[in-house]
Amino acid sequence: MRVLCLIAATMLYVATQTARADDTEPAWRASALAMVPAGYVAGTAYRSDGSTGYLAVYPAPSNDPKTPASVFAARQALVVKLTPDATHAVSAELKPRAEPDPDNDETDFAKLHADLAAKRTTLPDGTEPCSLGAWSIDKDPAGLNVRAEPSATARVLGTLPPPYRLKLGGAENTPDGGWLTEFRIIGFKSGWFLIEGAKPPGKDYEDEKRYPRSAPKPYAGRGWVASNKVGASYANGYTRAGGLFQAPFVDAKWMPAQRELGGPIDGDGGPKRLFACSGFWGLVESHDGVRGWWRALCSNQVTNCS
């Protein structure tokens, strides 16, 4: 079954890559790049309408962990006046962007993000809504502290166990590094993830009848954990594979990135670091040092998340 899943995932990613590779940039985009205002990064030229072109642009610090972008924020576009033959840019103006990209059907994710935005009032003030699977990478024998506020001095509500090496006389499925404690990320603020629903490490993957009652039990309620203690695996977010986006939008600048063992990143393996999140996007660093956004992260420890 795993082989079939991998084949299906590979076919999907190859198809996505091919479709993107066949997309040709309009001739006017090259000359419009010189008109992008300072502090912005150009993405896709997503529309041409007669003598007007539209270029996606996003703030330069969108992939900076200190100032991560928000998928819920209002967007802007560089509206470009073109020559009569629509091959060169004559002038450009930064304007609010309201219309959707007619060539990219993002309807499903737009609805999902709208649903998340509606739940913002159920989160602590200033929290960025997120929905990602993840796990603790903290190896401290005392466990990872889950705190009441996004602060290292806040009250500790409970802990998440370190990697758990289950022993069942050879009948266990425990990976070499031990089972990690999984949870859901539901928010982000200032270098901290708001989490809930932590599960006992490895319980979903072992024989339920033989899983020890003495196994460590994580704090399963809602609380905050430091982002540098959290990891995850890439999942299929139905975007261009092989790299990361400069902002959490599919028309942002795309940057090639590599997996840990080489080759373009895809739905197998995970990032080197997870810094922040916004909606269904995670701000990550790939193993070759590229920092950008990937849509969809999961916490499955035995197969990919395609």
GROMACS .gro file of C-alpha atoms in nm:
model
  306
    1MET     CA    1   0.000   0.000   0.000
    2ARG     CA    2   0.284   0.242   0.085
    3VAL     CA    3   0.440   0.179  -0.258
    4LEU     CA    4   0.110   0.255  -0.430
    5CYS     CA    5   0.071   0.575  -0.226
    6LEU     CA    6   0.421   0.686  -0.315
    7ILE     CA    7   0.360   0.618  -0.685
    8ALA     CA    8   0.033   0.813  -0.676
    9ALA     CA    9   0.195   1.102  -0.493
   10THR     CA   10   0.487   1.108  -0.736
   11MET     CA   11   0.254   1.113  -1.035
   12LEU     CA   12   0.058   1.400  -0.887
   13TYR     CA   13   0.369   1.605  -0.815
   14VAL     CA   14   0.519   1.536  -1.158
   15ALA     CA   15   0.193   1.643  -1.320
   16THR     CA   16   0.191   1.963  -1.114
   17GLN     CA   17   0.552   2.035  -1.198
   18THR     CA   18   0.496   1.974  -1.568
   19ALA     CA   19   0.193   2.200  -1.577
   20ARG     CA   20   0.387   2.478  -1.407
   21ALA     CA   21   0.691   2.427  -1.627
   22ASP     CA   22   0.473   2.465  -1.938
   23ASP     CA   23   0.337   2.798  -1.818
   24THR     CA   24   0.513   3.074  -2.007
   25GLU     CA   25   0.562   3.416  -1.859
   26PRO     CA   26   0.409   3.701  -2.059
   27ALA     CA   27   0.665   3.904  -2.247
   28TRP     CA   28   0.593   4.218  -2.046
   29ARG     CA   29   0.689   4.069  -1.708
   30ALA     CA   30   1.066   4.106  -1.758
   31SER     CA   31   1.043   4.483  -1.809
   32ALA     CA   32   0.791   4.519  -1.526
   33LEU     CA   33   1.035   4.375  -1.271
   34ALA     CA   34   1.233   4.700  -1.273
   35MET     CA   35   0.916   4.880  -1.160
   36VAL     CA   36   0.854   4.669  -0.851
   37PRO     CA   37   0.869   4.907  -0.551
   38ALA     CA   38   1.147   4.869  -0.298
   39GLY     CA   39   1.049   4.635  -0.019
   40TYR     CA   40   0.846   4.404  -0.241
   41VAL     CA   41   0.923   4.079  -0.425
   42ALA     CA   42   0.764   3.994  -0.758
   43GLY     CA   43   0.571   3.673  -0.803
   44THR     CA   44   0.361   3.551  -1.094
   45ALA     CA   45   0.228   3.770  -1.372
   46TYR     CA   46  -0.120   3.633  -1.311
   47ARG     CA   47  -0.327   3.828  -1.561
   48SER     CA   48  -0.306   4.021  -1.887
   49ASP     CA   49  -0.603   4.226  -2.003
   50GLY     CA   50  -0.539   4.418  -2.323
   51SER     CA   51  -0.306   4.704  -2.238
   52THR     CA   52  -0.291   4.617  -1.867
   53GLY     CA   53  -0.092   4.350  -1.688
   54TYR     CA   54  -0.116   4.233  -1.328
   55LEU     CA   55   0.188   4.118  -1.133
   56ALA     CA   56   0.162   3.953  -0.790
   57VAL     CA   57   0.391   4.121  -0.535
   58TYR     CA   58   0.447   4.052  -0.166
   59PRO     CA   59   0.643   4.230   0.108
   60ALA     CA   60   1.010   4.127   0.113
   61PRO     CA   61   1.004   4.016   0.481
   62SER     CA   62   0.718   3.768   0.418
   63ASN     CA   63   0.951   3.471   0.474
   64ASP     CA   64   1.136   3.623   0.769
   65PRO     CA   65   1.055   3.434   1.093
   66LYS     CA   66   1.049   3.768   1.277
   67THR     CA   67   0.784   3.913   1.043
   68PRO     CA   68   0.602   3.620   0.880
   69ALA     CA   69   0.331   3.701   0.629
   70SER     CA   70  -0.036   3.621   0.685
   71VAL     CA   71  -0.254   3.437   0.437
   72PHE     CA   72  -0.544   3.638   0.583
   73ALA     CA   73  -0.391   3.980   0.509
   74ALA     CA   74  -0.507   4.206   0.227
   75ARG     CA   75  -0.297   4.164  -0.085
   76GLN     CA   76  -0.162   4.408  -0.340
   77ALA     CA   77  -0.073   4.382  -0.706
   78LEU     CA   78   0.146   4.579  -0.940
   79VAL     CA   79  -0.090   4.704  -1.210
   80VAL     CA   80   0.120   4.754  -1.521
   81LYS     CA   81   0.042   4.972  -1.823
   82LEU     CA   82   0.164   4.797  -2.136
   83THR     CA   83   0.272   4.897  -2.485
   84PRO     CA   84   0.008   4.850  -2.759
   85ASP     CA   85   0.154   4.510  -2.849
   86ALA     CA   86   0.153   4.407  -2.480
   87THR     CA   87   0.520   4.313  -2.483
   88HIS     CA   88   0.671   4.581  -2.258
   89ALA     CA   89   0.582   4.768  -1.941
   90VAL     CA   90   0.539   5.143  -1.971
   91SER     CA   91   0.446   5.231  -1.614
   92ALA     CA   92   0.323   5.058  -1.301
   93GLU     CA   93   0.128   5.133  -0.985
   94LEU     CA   94   0.085   4.937  -0.665
   95LYS     CA   95  -0.287   4.883  -0.595
   96PRO     CA   96  -0.504   4.677  -0.359
   97ARG     CA   97  -0.583   4.337  -0.503
   98ALA     CA   98  -0.940   4.214  -0.488
   99GLU     CA   99  -1.001   3.994  -0.789
  100PRO     CA  100  -0.904   3.625  -0.781
  101ASP     CA  101  -0.647   3.474  -1.014
  102PRO     CA  102  -0.857   3.340  -1.304
  103ASP     CA  103  -0.597   3.078  -1.398
  104ASN     CA  104  -0.554   2.918  -1.055
  105ASP     CA  105  -0.854   2.758  -0.891
  106GLU     CA  106  -0.792   2.813  -0.522
  107THR     CA  107  -1.161   2.805  -0.430
  108ASP     CA  108  -1.133   2.511  -0.190
  109PHE     CA  109  -0.843   2.654   0.008
  110ALA     CA  110  -1.000   3.000   0.006
  111LYS     CA  111  -1.305   2.851   0.177
  112LEU     CA  112  -1.091   2.657   0.425
  113HIS     CA  113  -0.901   2.972   0.514
  114ALA     CA  114  -1.225   3.167   0.547
  115ASP     CA  115  -1.347   2.903   0.794
  116LEU     CA  116  -1.026   2.938   0.994
  117ALA     CA  117  -1.052   3.317   0.994
  118ALA     CA  118  -1.403   3.288   1.136
  119LYS     CA  119  -1.260   3.099   1.433
  120ARG     CA  120  -1.011   3.372   1.518
  121THR     CA  121  -1.235   3.495   1.800
  122THR     CA  122  -1.196   3.159   1.975
  123LEU     CA  123  -0.820   3.206   1.995
  124PRO     CA  124  -0.617   3.429   2.228
  125ASP     CA  125  -0.580   3.789   2.110
  126GLY     CA  126  -0.317   3.835   1.843
  127THR     CA  127  -0.302   3.466   1.751
  128GLU     CA  128  -0.264   3.375   1.383
  129PRO     CA  129  -0.509   3.090   1.302
  130CYS     CA  130  -0.341   2.774   1.171
  131SER     CA  131  -0.425   2.413   1.094
  132LEU     CA  132  -0.123   2.183   1.071
  133GLY     CA  133  -0.011   1.848   1.204
  134ALA     CA  134   0.320   1.843   1.391
  135TRP     CA  135   0.526   1.674   1.663
  136SER     CA  136   0.768   1.755   1.942
  137ILE     CA  137   1.139   1.722   1.860
  138ASP     CA  138   1.249   1.806   2.214
  139LYS     CA  139   1.473   1.530   2.353
  140ASP     CA  140   1.484   1.667   2.707
  141PRO     CA  141   1.408   1.370   2.938
  142ALA     CA  142   1.178   1.599   3.136
  143GLY     CA  143   0.966   1.662   2.827
  144LEU     CA  144   0.859   1.974   2.640
  145ASN     CA  145   0.679   2.233   2.850
  146VAL     CA  146   0.332   2.337   2.735
  147ARG     CA  147   0.266   2.685   2.869
  148ALA     CA  148  -0.040   2.897   2.941
  149GLU     CA  149   0.094   3.194   2.741
  150PRO     CA  150   0.345   3.236   2.455
  151SER     CA  151   0.630   3.312   2.693
  152ALA     CA  152   0.917   3.117   2.847
  153THR     CA  153   0.813   3.252   3.187
  154ALA     CA  154   0.445   3.157   3.159
  155ARG     CA  155   0.286   2.892   3.378
  156VAL     CA  156   0.351   2.532   3.273
  157LEU     CA  157   0.027   2.345   3.206
  158GLY     CA  158   0.188   2.009   3.138
  159THR     CA  159   0.452   1.843   2.922
  160LEU     CA  160   0.491   1.645   2.601
  161PRO     CA  161   0.707   1.331   2.636
  162PRO     CA  162   1.048   1.304   2.467
  163PRO     CA  163   1.094   1.033   2.200
  164TYR     CA  164   0.954   0.708   2.339
  165ARG     CA  165   1.131   0.380   2.269
  166LEU     CA  166   0.864   0.119   2.314
  167LYS     CA  167   0.982  -0.239   2.372
  168LEU     CA  168   0.747  -0.532   2.313
  169GLY     CA  169   0.991  -0.818   2.274
  170GLY     CA  170   1.050  -0.754   1.906
  171ALA     CA  171   0.683  -0.709   1.815
  172GLU     CA  172   0.700  -0.330   1.829
  173ASN     CA  173   0.724  -0.096   1.529
  174THR     CA  174   0.930   0.166   1.708
  175PRO     CA  175   1.163   0.368   1.478
  176ASP     CA  176   1.529   0.398   1.575
  177GLY     CA  177   1.482   0.744   1.721
  178GLY     CA  178   1.167   0.652   1.913
  179TRP     CA  179   0.807   0.762   1.867
  180LEU     CA  180   0.746   1.136   1.870
  181THR     CA  181   0.450   1.304   2.041
  182GLU     CA  182   0.204   1.433   1.780
  183PHE     CA  183  -0.045   1.720   1.806
  184ARG     CA  184  -0.235   1.980   1.606
  185ILE     CA  185  -0.111   2.336   1.563
  186ILE     CA  186  -0.407   2.574   1.576
  187GLY     CA  187  -0.230   2.907   1.611
  188PHE     CA  188   0.093   3.105   1.612
  189LYS     CA  189   0.224   3.412   1.792
  190SER     CA  190   0.571   3.558   1.833
  191GLY     CA  191   0.772   3.237   1.793
  192TRP     CA  192   0.523   3.012   1.974
  193PHE     CA  193   0.270   2.759   1.847
  194LEU     CA  194  -0.069   2.715   2.007
  195ILE     CA  195  -0.139   2.340   2.010
  196GLU     CA  196  -0.399   2.090   2.126
  197GLY     CA  197  -0.487   1.723   2.101
  198ALA     CA  198  -0.147   1.571   2.181
  199LYS     CA  199  -0.145   1.191   2.157
  200PRO     CA  200   0.059   0.933   2.350
  201PRO     CA  201   0.377   0.872   2.146
  202GLY     CA  202   0.339   0.580   1.905
  203LYS     CA  203  -0.003   0.467   2.025
  204ASP     CA  204  -0.160   0.509   1.679
  205TYR     CA  205   0.109   0.289   1.522
  206GLU     CA  206   0.145   0.004   1.771
  207ASP     CA  207  -0.079  -0.284   1.869
  208GLU     CA  208  -0.343  -0.111   2.080
  209LYS     CA  209  -0.393  -0.418   2.297
  210ARG     CA  210  -0.023  -0.433   2.382
  211TYR     CA  211   0.045  -0.062   2.418
  212PRO     CA  212   0.170  -0.024   2.778
  213ARG     CA  213  -0.049   0.148   3.032
  214SER     CA  214   0.275   0.282   3.177
  215ALA     CA  215   0.358   0.466   2.852
  216PRO     CA  216   0.408   0.843   2.897
  217LYS     CA  217   0.091   1.048   2.871
  218PRO     CA  218   0.117   1.395   2.720
  219TYR     CA  219  -0.077   1.702   2.820
  220ALA     CA  220  -0.358   1.692   2.562
  221GLY     CA  221  -0.521   2.029   2.628
  222ARG     CA  222  -0.460   2.362   2.461
  223GLY     CA  223  -0.134   2.545   2.529
  224TRP     CA  224   0.179   2.706   2.386
  225VAL     CA  225   0.509   2.544   2.284
  226ALA     CA  226   0.825   2.708   2.151
  227SER     CA  227   0.848   2.688   1.771
  228ASN     CA  228   1.211   2.567   1.778
  229LYS     CA  229   1.095   2.249   1.953
  230VAL     CA  230   0.846   2.153   1.682
  231GLY     CA  231   0.883   1.950   1.363
  232ALA     CA  232   0.657   1.807   1.094
  233SER     CA  233   0.648   1.630   0.761
  234TYR     CA  234   0.562   1.781   0.424
  235ALA     CA  235   0.210   1.697   0.308
  236ASN     CA  236   0.044   1.739  -0.029
  237GLY     CA  237  -0.089   2.094  -0.041
  238TYR     CA  238  -0.171   2.079  -0.414
  239THR     CA  239   0.082   2.344  -0.507
  240ARG     CA  240   0.402   2.340  -0.708
  241ALA     CA  241   0.640   2.082  -0.564
  242GLY     CA  242   1.018   2.100  -0.553
  243GLY     CA  243   1.050   2.429  -0.371
  244LEU     CA  244   0.908   2.691  -0.136
  245PHE     CA  245   0.711   3.013  -0.184
  246GLN     CA  246   0.831   3.354  -0.068
  247ALA     CA  247   0.486   3.426   0.079
  248PRO     CA  248   0.191   3.199   0.173
  249PHE     CA  249   0.027   3.228  -0.169
  250VAL     CA  250   0.064   3.012  -0.481
  251ASP     CA  251   0.147   3.312  -0.701
  252ALA     CA  252   0.434   3.432  -0.479
  253LYS     CA  253   0.793   3.391  -0.593
  254TRP     CA  254   0.887   3.021  -0.601
  255MET     CA  255   1.234   2.904  -0.488
  256PRO     CA  256   1.381   2.555  -0.554
  257ALA     CA  257   1.466   2.363  -0.237
  258GLN     CA  258   1.616   2.024  -0.151
  259ARG     CA  259   1.524   1.730   0.072
  260GLU     CA  260   1.755   1.604   0.346
  261LEU     CA  261   1.894   1.324   0.127
  262GLY     CA  262   1.897   1.531  -0.190
  263GLY     CA  263   1.646   1.587  -0.465
  264PRO     CA  264   1.362   1.842  -0.482
  265ILE     CA  265   1.134   1.854  -0.180
  266ASP     CA  266   0.799   1.679  -0.211
  267GLY     CA  267   0.551   1.496   0.010
  268ASP     CA  268   0.818   1.269   0.156
  269GLY     CA  269   1.030   1.382   0.451
  270GLY     CA  270   1.013   1.714   0.626
  271PRO     CA  271   1.184   2.052   0.667
  272LYS     CA  272   1.491   2.123   0.874
  273ARG     CA  273   1.304   2.390   1.073
  274LEU     CA  274   0.948   2.505   1.123
  275PHE     CA  275   0.932   2.873   1.218
  276ALA     CA  276   0.573   2.992   1.189
  277CYS     CA  277   0.235   2.921   1.037
  278SER     CA  278  -0.058   3.097   0.877
  279GLY     CA  279  -0.370   2.905   0.790
  280PHE     CA  280  -0.267   2.584   0.616
  281TRP     CA  281   0.081   2.717   0.537
  282GLY     CA  282   0.402   2.663   0.732
  283LEU     CA  283   0.710   2.886   0.716
  284VAL     CA  284   0.999   2.642   0.701
  285GLU     CA  285   1.367   2.607   0.620
  286SER     CA  286   1.468   2.328   0.385
  287HIS     CA  287   1.776   2.116   0.446
  288ASP     CA  288   1.974   2.319   0.191
  289GLY     CA  289   1.894   2.645   0.370
  290VAL     CA  290   1.605   2.783   0.165
  291ARG     CA  291   1.348   2.962   0.379
  292GLY     CA  292   0.992   2.989   0.254
  293TRP     CA  293   0.634   2.871   0.275
  294TRP     CA  294   0.494   2.521   0.214
  295ARG     CA  295   0.122   2.450   0.218
  296ALA     CA  296   0.015   2.152   0.433
  297LEU     CA  297   0.224   1.983   0.703
  298CYS     CA  298   0.136   1.661   0.881
  299SER     CA  299   0.253   1.435   1.164
  300ASN     CA  300   0.237   1.085   1.016
  301GLN     CA  301   0.550   0.896   1.128
  302VAL     CA  302   0.513   0.581   0.919
  303THR     CA  303   0.419   0.697   0.569
  304ASN     CA  304   0.395   1.011   0.362
  305CYS     CA  305   0.101   1.248   0.383
  306SER     CA  306  -0.012   1.259   0.023
   0.00000   0.00000   0.00000
